Structure formats: structure tokens, C-alpha cells
XYZ file of C-alpha atoms in Angstrom:
583
model
C 23.772 -7.210 36.155
C 21.443 -5.987 33.432
C 22.531 -6.522 29.838
C 20.143 -3.988 28.298
C 21.317 -0.914 26.458
C 19.327 2.343 26.523
C 19.773 5.195 24.038
C 19.788 8.658 25.555
C 19.513 12.033 23.859
C 23.183 12.072 22.899
C 23.392 8.453 21.879
C 23.634 5.099 23.567
C 25.020 4.252 26.952
C 25.834 0.689 27.792
C 25.197 -1.088 31.057
C 27.022 -4.379 30.877
C 29.799 -6.404 32.425
C 33.290 -5.529 31.297
C 34.151 -7.814 28.441
C 37.633 -9.121 27.773
C 38.499 -10.366 24.326
C 37.494 -13.998 24.037
C 39.877 -15.941 21.808
C 37.629 -18.655 20.509
C 35.836 -19.901 17.465
C 32.091 -20.214 16.820
C 29.446 -19.920 14.112
C 27.446 -16.731 13.582
C 24.335 -16.420 11.421
C 23.745 -13.035 9.765
C 21.436 -11.384 7.258
C 22.620 -10.067 3.907
C 19.098 -9.445 2.723
C 16.902 -6.475 2.147
C 14.421 -4.455 4.121
C 10.809 -5.230 4.834
C 8.581 -2.608 3.262
C 5.142 -1.299 4.201
C 2.075 -2.208 2.149
C 3.327 -5.660 1.023
C 0.835 -5.774 -1.854
C 2.646 -2.881 -3.584
C 5.221 -3.867 -6.193
C 8.819 -2.749 -5.717
C 8.996 -0.940 -9.032
C 6.156 1.459 -8.093
C 7.830 2.623 -4.860
C 9.729 5.875 -4.241
C 13.362 5.635 -5.366
C 14.948 5.568 -1.899
C 12.614 2.880 -0.558
C 12.969 0.908 -3.785
C 16.753 0.927 -3.423
C 16.565 -0.181 0.198
C 14.244 -3.063 -0.674
C 16.690 -4.243 -3.324
C 19.689 -4.004 -1.026
C 21.288 -1.202 -3.014
C 23.370 1.624 -1.584
C 21.356 4.845 -1.428
C 23.941 7.144 0.120
C 25.681 9.597 -2.130
C 28.453 9.841 0.466
C 29.358 6.187 0.268
C 31.669 6.831 -2.662
C 32.997 4.180 -5.025
C 33.332 0.777 -3.457
C 36.836 -0.685 -3.223
C 37.607 -3.514 -5.632
C 35.907 -6.622 -4.335
C 37.971 -9.782 -3.900
C 37.020 -12.717 -6.106
C 33.769 -14.272 -4.948
C 33.595 -17.997 -4.258
C 31.346 -20.058 -6.531
C 27.865 -21.044 -5.464
C 27.445 -24.270 -3.532
C 24.318 -26.388 -3.286
C 22.781 -28.589 -0.618
C 19.976 -31.090 -1.126
C 17.018 -30.338 1.139
C 13.723 -32.135 1.784
C 10.818 -30.339 0.178
C 8.770 -30.889 3.325
C 10.742 -31.101 6.565
C 7.485 -31.421 8.486
C 6.393 -34.667 6.816
C 7.613 -37.357 9.193
C 5.637 -40.129 7.503
C 8.185 -40.581 4.743
C 5.451 -40.399 2.111
C 6.805 -37.226 0.513
C 10.444 -37.924 -0.324
C 10.887 -35.072 -2.790
C 14.036 -32.971 -2.490
C 15.410 -29.791 -4.029
C 18.740 -27.964 -4.268
C 19.291 -24.882 -2.112
C 21.987 -22.358 -2.987
C 24.534 -21.083 -0.499
C 27.968 -19.441 -0.530
C 31.025 -20.149 1.604
C 34.276 -18.290 2.254
C 37.017 -19.876 4.361
C 39.699 -17.244 3.692
C 39.838 -16.173 7.361
C 38.754 -19.452 8.899
C 41.024 -20.754 11.684
C 40.361 -24.368 12.536
C 42.717 -24.657 15.504
C 41.662 -27.418 17.875
C 38.153 -28.685 17.245
C 36.657 -29.644 20.573
C 34.202 -32.360 21.439
C 30.524 -31.742 21.969
C 31.041 -32.057 25.720
C 33.743 -29.390 25.909
C 32.811 -26.053 27.454
C 36.188 -24.456 26.823
C 35.753 -21.441 24.577
C 38.969 -21.936 22.627
C 37.917 -25.471 21.685
C 35.152 -24.309 19.358
C 35.687 -23.170 15.746
C 34.047 -19.965 14.584
C 32.050 -19.251 11.427
C 29.355 -16.868 10.179
C 26.202 -18.056 8.430
C 24.234 -15.308 6.660
C 20.577 -16.256 6.449
C 18.723 -14.941 3.438
C 15.179 -13.656 3.585
C 12.554 -11.834 1.586
C 13.468 -9.802 -1.477
C 16.129 -10.118 -4.165
C 18.661 -12.921 -4.231
C 21.964 -13.136 -2.426
C 25.000 -12.002 -4.382
C 28.180 -14.085 -4.289
C 30.158 -11.224 -2.731
C 28.010 -11.440 0.399
C 30.677 -13.760 1.844
C 33.563 -11.452 0.910
C 32.380 -7.850 1.360
C 29.164 -8.388 3.255
C 27.256 -6.074 0.951
C 24.824 -3.486 2.239
C 23.347 -5.651 4.992
C 26.175 -7.937 6.081
C 29.210 -5.679 6.498
C 29.329 -5.859 10.300
C 29.206 -9.644 10.118
C 32.081 -9.839 7.649
C 34.255 -7.497 9.699
C 33.636 -9.605 12.782
C 34.542 -12.698 10.760
C 37.874 -11.227 9.690
C 38.701 -10.173 13.250
C 37.832 -13.563 14.722
C 39.086 -16.013 12.102
C 35.627 -17.106 11.089
C 34.192 -19.256 8.356
C 31.478 -17.335 6.473
C 28.455 -19.011 4.923
C 25.420 -17.386 3.301
C 22.278 -19.373 2.551
C 19.269 -18.330 0.504
C 15.735 -18.628 1.827
C 13.560 -21.127 -0.044
C 11.425 -19.575 -2.822
C 13.727 -16.533 -3.116
C 16.611 -15.998 -5.514
C 17.898 -19.109 -7.238
C 16.648 -21.361 -4.425
C 13.388 -22.479 -6.007
C 12.128 -25.853 -4.740
C 9.436 -26.469 -7.362
C 10.169 -24.233 -10.350
C 6.997 -22.172 -9.997
C 5.056 -20.051 -7.505
C 1.683 -21.754 -7.692
C -0.408 -22.015 -4.535
C 0.327 -25.750 -4.472
C 4.058 -24.981 -4.485
C 3.861 -22.128 -1.985
C 2.401 -24.528 0.562
C 6.065 -25.366 1.209
C 7.040 -21.730 1.814
C 7.032 -20.927 5.513
C 9.415 -19.712 8.179
C 9.303 -23.157 9.820
C 10.440 -24.885 6.629
C 13.174 -22.264 6.111
C 14.422 -22.657 9.684
C 14.666 -26.396 9.117
C 16.643 -25.718 5.926
C 19.127 -23.591 7.879
C 19.417 -26.165 10.644
C 20.056 -28.899 8.085
C 22.831 -26.820 6.510
C 24.392 -26.154 9.909
C 24.433 -29.877 10.679
C 25.941 -30.617 7.270
C 28.730 -28.069 7.747
C 29.429 -29.366 11.245
C 30.002 -32.780 9.685
C 32.119 -31.363 6.860
C 34.397 -29.175 8.970
C 34.489 -31.373 12.051
C 34.394 -30.453 15.689
C 31.810 -28.672 17.781
C 31.023 -25.291 16.257
C 29.277 -22.533 18.177
C 26.659 -20.781 16.121
C 25.443 -17.255 16.765
C 22.672 -16.144 14.448
C 22.649 -12.623 13.010
C 19.884 -11.098 10.916
C 18.158 -7.830 10.122
C 14.448 -7.333 9.427
C 12.705 -10.642 8.537
C 16.059 -12.493 8.662
C 16.425 -10.931 12.120
C 13.229 -12.713 13.083
C 14.688 -15.888 11.604
C 17.953 -15.381 13.500
C 16.164 -15.202 16.834
C 13.954 -18.183 15.999
C 16.956 -20.316 15.031
C 18.203 -19.913 18.583
C 14.703 -20.548 19.934
C 13.938 -23.675 17.906
C 17.439 -25.159 17.507
C 19.323 -24.275 20.729
C 21.521 -27.364 20.376
C 22.847 -25.938 17.085
C 22.760 -22.165 17.626
C 24.658 -20.738 20.592
C 23.300 -17.165 20.519
C 21.668 -14.623 18.213
C 21.620 -10.956 17.228
C 18.223 -10.026 15.790
C 18.486 -6.491 14.404
C 15.282 -4.530 13.738
C 13.335 -7.773 13.946
C 9.527 -7.412 14.208
C 9.062 -10.699 16.051
C 5.484 -9.878 17.043
C 3.345 -10.896 14.081
C 0.243 -8.728 13.807
C -2.645 -8.779 11.377
C -3.444 -5.076 11.651
C -0.233 -3.118 12.195
C -1.315 0.377 13.204
C 1.995 0.918 14.934
C 4.004 1.289 11.711
C 2.542 4.614 10.550
C 2.223 5.807 14.139
C 5.968 5.194 14.498
C 6.574 7.160 11.289
C 4.692 10.049 12.885
C 6.854 9.788 16.003
C 9.999 9.753 13.839
C 8.869 12.918 12.032
C 8.640 14.577 15.451
C 12.060 13.401 16.698
C 14.278 16.464 16.998
C 17.527 14.445 17.038
C 17.042 13.655 13.342
C 15.558 16.994 12.290
C 11.906 16.316 13.001
C 9.480 18.458 14.970
C 5.879 18.705 16.100
C 5.473 21.413 13.463
C 6.551 18.926 10.803
C 3.935 16.397 11.898
C 1.261 19.105 11.942
C 2.186 20.166 8.400
C 2.036 16.582 7.156
C -1.390 16.136 8.709
C -2.640 19.329 7.040
C -1.360 18.148 3.669
C -3.143 14.806 3.973
C -6.279 16.564 5.154
C -6.218 18.543 1.905
C -5.709 15.322 -0.060
C -8.654 13.810 1.797
C -10.946 16.706 0.894
C -9.977 16.531 -2.778
C -10.453 12.764 -2.991
C -14.088 13.338 -2.051
C -15.114 14.977 -5.329
C -14.592 14.149 -9.029
C -13.064 17.581 -9.631
C -10.730 17.176 -6.676
C -9.619 13.734 -7.826
C -8.882 15.086 -11.299
C -6.792 17.866 -9.820
C -4.869 15.431 -7.615
C -4.111 13.119 -10.539
C -2.823 16.012 -12.617
C -0.918 17.807 -9.852
C 0.864 14.751 -8.464
C 1.400 13.120 -11.863
C -0.589 9.903 -11.588
C 0.041 7.395 -14.393
C -2.771 6.691 -16.824
C -4.356 3.253 -16.765
C -5.663 0.963 -19.482
C -9.439 0.557 -19.209
C -12.437 0.214 -21.467
C -13.345 3.787 -20.566
C -11.165 6.241 -22.517
C -9.289 8.939 -20.573
C -10.701 7.814 -17.243
C -9.179 9.314 -14.102
C -7.422 6.459 -12.241
C -8.513 7.955 -8.923
C -12.171 7.400 -9.779
C -11.664 3.818 -8.536
C -11.483 3.341 -4.759
C -8.692 0.689 -4.779
C -6.550 3.090 -6.825
C -7.150 5.801 -4.239
C -5.822 3.429 -1.587
C -2.737 2.827 -3.749
C -2.320 6.586 -4.184
C -2.462 7.353 -0.466
C -0.060 4.469 0.274
C 2.380 5.917 -2.265
C 2.240 9.327 -0.564
C 2.986 7.842 2.863
C 6.107 6.169 1.461
C 7.545 9.576 0.534
C 8.577 10.098 4.170
C 11.881 8.202 4.707
C 11.668 7.057 8.316
C 12.552 3.438 7.549
C 15.361 4.468 5.187
C 16.428 7.630 7.040
C 20.122 8.443 6.515
C 21.174 11.628 8.365
C 24.445 11.806 6.414
C 22.814 11.949 2.981
C 22.913 15.200 1.052
C 20.349 14.805 -1.716
C 17.035 16.614 -1.561
C 14.324 14.797 0.401
C 16.535 11.872 1.367
C 16.048 12.042 5.136
C 13.678 13.270 7.839
C 15.537 16.562 8.314
C 15.198 17.391 4.636
C 11.514 16.487 4.245
C 10.572 18.270 7.455
C 12.406 21.406 6.344
C 10.256 21.398 3.213
C 6.978 20.581 4.964
C 7.425 23.370 7.530
C 8.521 25.916 4.923
C 12.028 26.240 6.369
C 13.310 25.093 2.979
C 11.264 26.836 0.255
C 12.316 24.066 -2.164
C 11.828 26.356 -5.136
C 8.175 26.968 -4.323
C 6.558 30.376 -4.469
C 6.181 32.308 -1.188
C 3.041 31.347 0.679
C 3.003 27.776 -0.625
C 0.552 25.441 1.083
C 1.297 22.182 2.847
C -0.230 20.403 -0.148
C 2.145 22.219 -2.517
C 5.072 21.058 -0.388
C 3.840 17.476 -0.404
C 3.573 17.599 -4.194
C 7.161 18.880 -4.402
C 8.484 16.078 -2.193
C 6.467 13.413 -3.988
C 7.676 14.328 -7.452
C 11.239 14.296 -6.177
C 10.778 10.952 -4.395
C 9.551 9.282 -7.574
C 12.372 10.738 -9.648
C 10.055 12.565 -12.008
C 8.209 9.360 -12.923
C 4.438 9.190 -12.800
C 2.870 7.488 -9.776
C 1.522 4.040 -10.633
C -1.736 3.509 -8.721
C -3.211 0.766 -10.910
C -4.387 -1.695 -8.265
C -5.816 -4.166 -10.767
C -2.503 -4.315 -12.610
C -0.644 -4.840 -9.338
C -2.888 -7.710 -8.313
C -2.459 -9.306 -11.733
C 1.335 -9.114 -11.399
C 1.270 -10.685 -7.922
C -1.060 -13.425 -9.161
C 1.446 -14.560 -11.805
C 2.681 -18.023 -10.831
C 5.668 -17.998 -13.187
C 9.128 -17.234 -11.860
C 10.586 -13.927 -12.988
C 12.953 -13.934 -15.987
C 16.529 -14.590 -14.914
C 15.556 -16.214 -11.633
C 18.269 -18.845 -12.167
C 20.791 -16.049 -11.634
C 18.800 -14.588 -8.767
C 17.231 -11.789 -10.815
C 13.867 -10.462 -9.646
C 12.106 -9.018 -6.617
C 10.195 -12.195 -5.596
C 7.259 -10.143 -4.319
C 4.717 -12.956 -4.635
C 6.738 -15.099 -2.227
C 6.820 -12.454 0.501
C 3.174 -11.524 0.019
C 2.311 -15.202 0.528
C 4.131 -15.149 3.858
C 2.251 -12.053 5.011
C -1.065 -13.720 4.133
C -0.256 -17.070 5.750
C 2.084 -16.166 8.643
C 2.667 -12.576 9.654
C 0.079 -10.047 8.509
C 1.961 -6.757 8.949
C -0.823 -4.858 7.162
C -0.264 -1.186 7.872
C -3.529 0.647 8.531
C -4.151 4.346 9.033
C -7.585 5.062 10.475
C -9.489 7.671 12.467
C -8.545 7.745 16.125
C -4.992 6.512 15.579
C -1.759 8.504 15.840
C -1.102 8.031 12.139
C -0.339 11.403 10.466
C -1.660 10.213 7.083
C -5.379 9.844 7.851
C -7.847 10.480 5.037
C -11.617 10.226 5.249
C -13.219 7.914 4.436
C -10.408 5.614 5.540
C -8.666 3.871 2.660
C -5.815 2.062 4.428
C -8.130 -0.360 6.217
C -7.615 -3.931 7.352
C -10.413 -5.121 5.081
C -8.705 -3.623 2.027
C -5.345 -5.178 2.930
C -6.614 -8.673 3.629
C -8.915 -8.743 0.611
C -5.835 -8.589 -1.620
C -4.767 -12.020 -0.302
C -7.924 -13.531 -1.740
C -7.526 -11.592 -4.986
C -3.946 -12.775 -5.485
C -4.153 -16.371 -4.267
C -7.562 -17.302 -5.619
C -9.332 -19.625 -3.248
C -7.475 -18.490 -0.111
C -10.025 -17.872 2.642
C -9.435 -14.553 4.351
C -11.498 -15.573 7.376
C -9.938 -19.027 7.783
C -6.331 -18.376 6.736
C -5.353 -14.713 6.796
C -7.237 -13.519 9.874
C -5.614 -16.073 12.170
C -2.160 -16.199 10.573
C -0.387 -13.776 12.905
C -1.860 -15.366 16.014
C -0.675 -18.798 14.878
C 2.858 -17.489 14.354
C 2.931 -15.902 17.799
C 1.901 -19.217 19.347
C 4.699 -20.906 17.396
C 7.468 -18.412 18.228
C 6.273 -16.437 21.260
C 6.023 -12.973 19.709
C 7.230 -10.398 22.235
C 7.784 -13.169 24.828
C 9.882 -15.761 22.988
C 11.407 -17.384 26.055
C 14.823 -17.905 24.445
C 18.206 -17.202 25.968
C 21.204 -15.278 24.580
C 19.382 -13.250 21.929
C 20.154 -9.543 21.486
C 17.470 -7.307 19.940
C 18.855 -3.959 18.647
C 16.324 -1.428 17.257
C 16.562 2.150 15.951
C 14.318 4.870 17.349
C 13.164 6.106 13.922
C 12.562 2.646 12.455
C 8.807 2.054 12.046
C 9.315 -1.710 12.426
C 10.272 -0.945 16.017
C 6.530 -1.046 16.700
C 6.607 -4.854 16.532
C 10.185 -5.479 17.633
C 11.305 -6.496 21.100
C 12.423 -3.166 22.587
C 13.291 -1.854 26.035
C 9.617 -0.980 26.599
C 8.715 -4.657 26.170
C 11.899 -6.291 27.420
C 10.951 -9.846 28.272
C 14.055 -11.014 30.117
C 16.875 -8.431 30.426
C 19.456 -11.035 31.410
C 18.830 -13.561 28.650
C 17.087 -11.448 25.986
C 18.631 -7.966 26.221
C 17.427 -5.143 24.021
C 19.415 -2.272 22.544
C 17.896 1.046 21.491
C 20.021 2.952 18.978
C 19.169 6.651 19.097
C 18.196 8.252 15.798
C 18.902 5.082 13.797
C 16.753 3.685 11.008
C 16.125 0.076 9.947
C 19.195 -1.957 11.114
C 21.502 0.926 10.092
C 24.400 -0.608 12.083
C 24.568 -3.610 9.747
C 25.449 -1.361 6.794
C 29.040 -0.698 5.634
C 30.684 1.693 8.125
C 31.319 5.306 7.129
C 32.965 8.234 8.865
C 29.639 10.085 8.623
C 27.676 7.430 10.535
C 25.836 8.559 13.661
C 27.794 8.089 16.872
C 25.008 5.896 18.228
C 25.346 3.577 15.221
C 29.121 3.349 15.680
C 28.679 2.499 19.359
C 26.014 -0.061 18.527
C 28.473 -2.005 16.380
C 30.995 -2.083 19.217
C 28.381 -3.119 21.768
C 26.999 -5.883 19.543
C 30.463 -7.364 19.049
C 31.185 -7.128 22.777
C 27.976 -8.917 23.704
C 28.652 -11.667 21.175
C 32.164 -12.141 22.554
C 30.795 -12.386 26.083
C 28.231 -15.005 25.113
C 30.846 -17.014 23.255
C 32.664 -17.467 26.544
C 29.662 -19.159 28.112
C 28.968 -22.872 28.068
C 25.834 -24.504 26.680
C 22.523 -23.745 28.371
C 18.897 -24.531 27.749
C 17.053 -22.351 25.261
C 14.133 -21.724 27.609
C 14.785 -20.755 31.227
C 11.986 -18.275 31.819
C 9.411 -20.019 33.974
C 6.335 -18.147 35.111
C 8.138 -17.329 38.351
C 11.180 -16.032 36.481
C 8.966 -13.930 34.221
C 7.234 -12.356 37.214
C 10.590 -11.647 38.846
C 11.924 -9.966 35.708
C 8.762 -7.870 35.429
C 9.144 -6.734 39.037
C 12.771 -5.808 38.438
C 11.818 -3.862 35.318
C 9.116 -2.009 37.274
C 11.538 -1.121 40.050
C 14.018 0.220 37.529
């Protein structure tokens, strides 16, 4: 029986075996962290307000209301980790202290079984929240779940689970070397972080006794990590839920902006073909104006571009090509596909609202006969909260090149942008491009969002890093290491939302590798792992059903005994492909 879920026009329908409640205990790994953002070389503080809030893990919904009083948060705990898990020679014996949090308020030990036991009720249950890119974990992640871990915490309460949250190395207070120099960042990689998590799991198994079943949960980059924990450490991790996880690393990611265009056309969330056409006309006007000094001056004044400090007094920031690329990137981020929230009520906060403005359905206070460019200006000024648009590329590169930790890092303060940018340069790419001939609605001519521009920033920020030797092959190396769209794991669920641009590189029903062992779930009209957020009455029905289906699949997997991580031989792969074709 297929375990894949497909989202129809009116939501999601599930095709799965009936699942009885499984009274057992296991360990689940989930993500309390923040969202991946496009254009990783852009600093968080220069982003539109809604995207900025999402990146920092803050609530952006005006309907959420005041949060209930949070229970007291447990104190931080620390585990000693090897600096280099991959050094088996014993030459490098350096260690560092990694921060994590633990809450055993709902934990039910019951009877801890032996490693050989396959009986579900013999295995204790716990949740481990794996941190990722962006701001630090907050202590209440193991009590309330926060913005990105609420589903995990609710499942923990219902199942008597231990909850643990661990920070990713080089983010938050978990700083192995005390600086972000290139020499230090050599120890920042997904492989090292996976080994950290595995080491913590083994330590907690020893501390709490018995044979725990681990199921890894994560959203965005931690979703990638969740799936890879199951792939690389199947003897420790029983199953995984990898929400909105772009597991296919890709140097040039054209699919992101193409997916934004598709989201702007999706009628279920208020989009339309007319909206996409209006957006394209607006960017065509921007393109024409960028081609002349007079046009660039008008754009800077009309959109409210910040002044820059140069030796030339009163220079127009858009006279410099890198600043034009920053400017166009800023305009693309005005359209909230990744952060779309259909229940929001503020102006320009979702696809329905921005499309109503772009098509003229909502006059938005503009004079009759306003142009598409006028409407884009209106949305942009709103998105940036009345602040000027910072397009100073040189200043941004200088900030990313700073090797000092941000003030207050000991308490987890900061955005830790240099750390994530390092990982894009050395592991994943994810450089969003928008060029002629693509389905991107934001094309300008000459093309500014090019692969060459994106990768050049790696060399600018990290000094002697070779773009040709390091950056160009980074994504391919990661896909060899983890499998990309064909990971070959078992018991990993991949939920994705239809308006999430990161869907372009996630494992979805169109690319389903093994429906039985690696099922996918498409959540109609949902944005970036929307189902992991705190539940609200105003949530989309598809999101509500996704939460139920995720819990049901986890319960079903918890009833299964151990199995090998990789079962998909070439023959099995061919069989699955034939089945998918027949369906």
C-alpha cells in the first residue's frame, strides 16, 4: 500500500494503512530553528520585515494573539564534543562544549527494553530538536516548542516523551573555537554536525538507560539534517520527518524564483496569471530604468534607496552594478511566497494581498490608472516598514567577512549569517538566479541575479577560497554524500507546501524515490513548513490535516522493528519507478 499523500484542490487526501494508536516510547528529533532565506549573501537586517521575522524565528501573524504564560524553562546543559569527528588518527584531540536543553516533565520511562527487543512498548520515547542555521535556540524550545517546534512538543506531551534540543555547531552559544575565521570554519559542516547529534543521542541513551527509538524531525535545513540522521545513523535513529527540506543541493537554483512565480499564480491562495503578468511588467519597467543614469536616479528616489558612504559625494548607489543586483534581490523578496500566511490581515502580508495590489483589484491608496511599477513601489515601501532599502553590496561583504563573533553570542544573540554563508559556499550552493529563458517573473536585462555574481561573493567574503575548486563542486559533493533526491533511506517522511519556493529542491511527489520507505506529503496552499508552527483556529485545513497525518505516520513507524537504512537496490528502484509510472 502506498504511503504517499497528495494534496488536491480542496486540501490533502491521505492514502495510507489505518493506524491504531501505538502505546510506546521512542526518541524524535525536531527543528526549532528558522527558515532558509534566498540570496544567502544578503544580511538579515536589510530584508523585508516579514522575511526578516521568519528568518529570526519570530511570530509574524497578527492573529496569533498574546502567547500564554510559558512554563519555567530548564537550564542549559552542555556536552563535550570532539572538534573534528572525522579525524580518526587521534592527532587532533581538541574538544568543545555544545549547548543543549532537556525537558523530562512528560517523560515516561516505563520498561526500558534491550537492544534486541522489537516490542514497541519496550522502548522509551523522547524528542530531540536539532538546531540549524540562524539565531540561537531559546530555552523555552523544550517547553513551548516556539515558532518551529510546536507540533513536536504537542506530540511529546501526548506520548510521554523526553524532549531535547541541541544547537548546531557555530550557531548560537555553541561556538567550538571562539571565532569565525576560515581556519575555524573548516570544522563547520553538516557531517560534523550530524556526528555531534549522534554523539549526544548515544550519551543520552547511556544516561537514561534502555533502547530508545529516535525519530528525527526538522524543518528547512534542519529538515535536511533530520533525514540525513536517519540515513547516516540508522542504528540510532528509527525514522524521520523532514519538513520543507531541500535535500537536493544545487549550485545554481533557478527553481526558487520559478516556484515563487508559480505560487503567485496559484488561485487557492489568491494568486492568478494576471498577478504574474503584472509582476513581470513591473520588473520590465525596473529593467528599462536601470539601463540609464536618469532611470537609476529615479528608481533610487522613488523606491527610497539608502545613501552609501563613498569618496564620491552624493553618488547614486545604483550606479554600481553589484548594488543593482542587491536592489533587484530586495524587490523579489517583497513577494511573500516562502512566508505566506493566508490568515494574516495586515497589508501585503500574503500572496492574496500582494496580488490584489499588483492587479489593481486593491487600489492601495494609489491614484486611478496607476502603473504596475507604481504598485510595486507601494508594496516595497510597505514591506520595508518605511525604512530605506539598503543596497550597499560592499558594506554587506565587509560585514560577512568579519571573523569576530557577534556581541552577546554567549547568550545566543545574533544572526550568525557568516556561518550559513560558509555552508552555502562549501556544501550546498542554493544560489537563486533569475535569467532570460527561465520562468522567473523577476527578470531584468542585462541579468543581474547570475551564478557568477553569487559565487564571486564567496571569494570576496572568505579571501583565498577558490570559486572554481571549492564552490563550483560543493553541491555535487554533498549530493554524492547524501544522495540528493535519491537518498536511499527508509522511514523518512518528506512534507512540502505547494507555495514554498524551497519545494523546488525538496523530495516531492513528482520526484518520489521510494513511496513505501520514503513517502512524500504535499500540503496544498502551505508555505515553508507551516504545519510545524503553533496551531491556530485560522490555519488552513490542509495544514491541520498535515499535522494529523504526520503524527499518524510516526505512530505507525514506531510500531515497526529495526530495519536496514538502505533497502533500495537498483532492481527495487526500477520497480518503484514502474509503479509510479503506472499510477
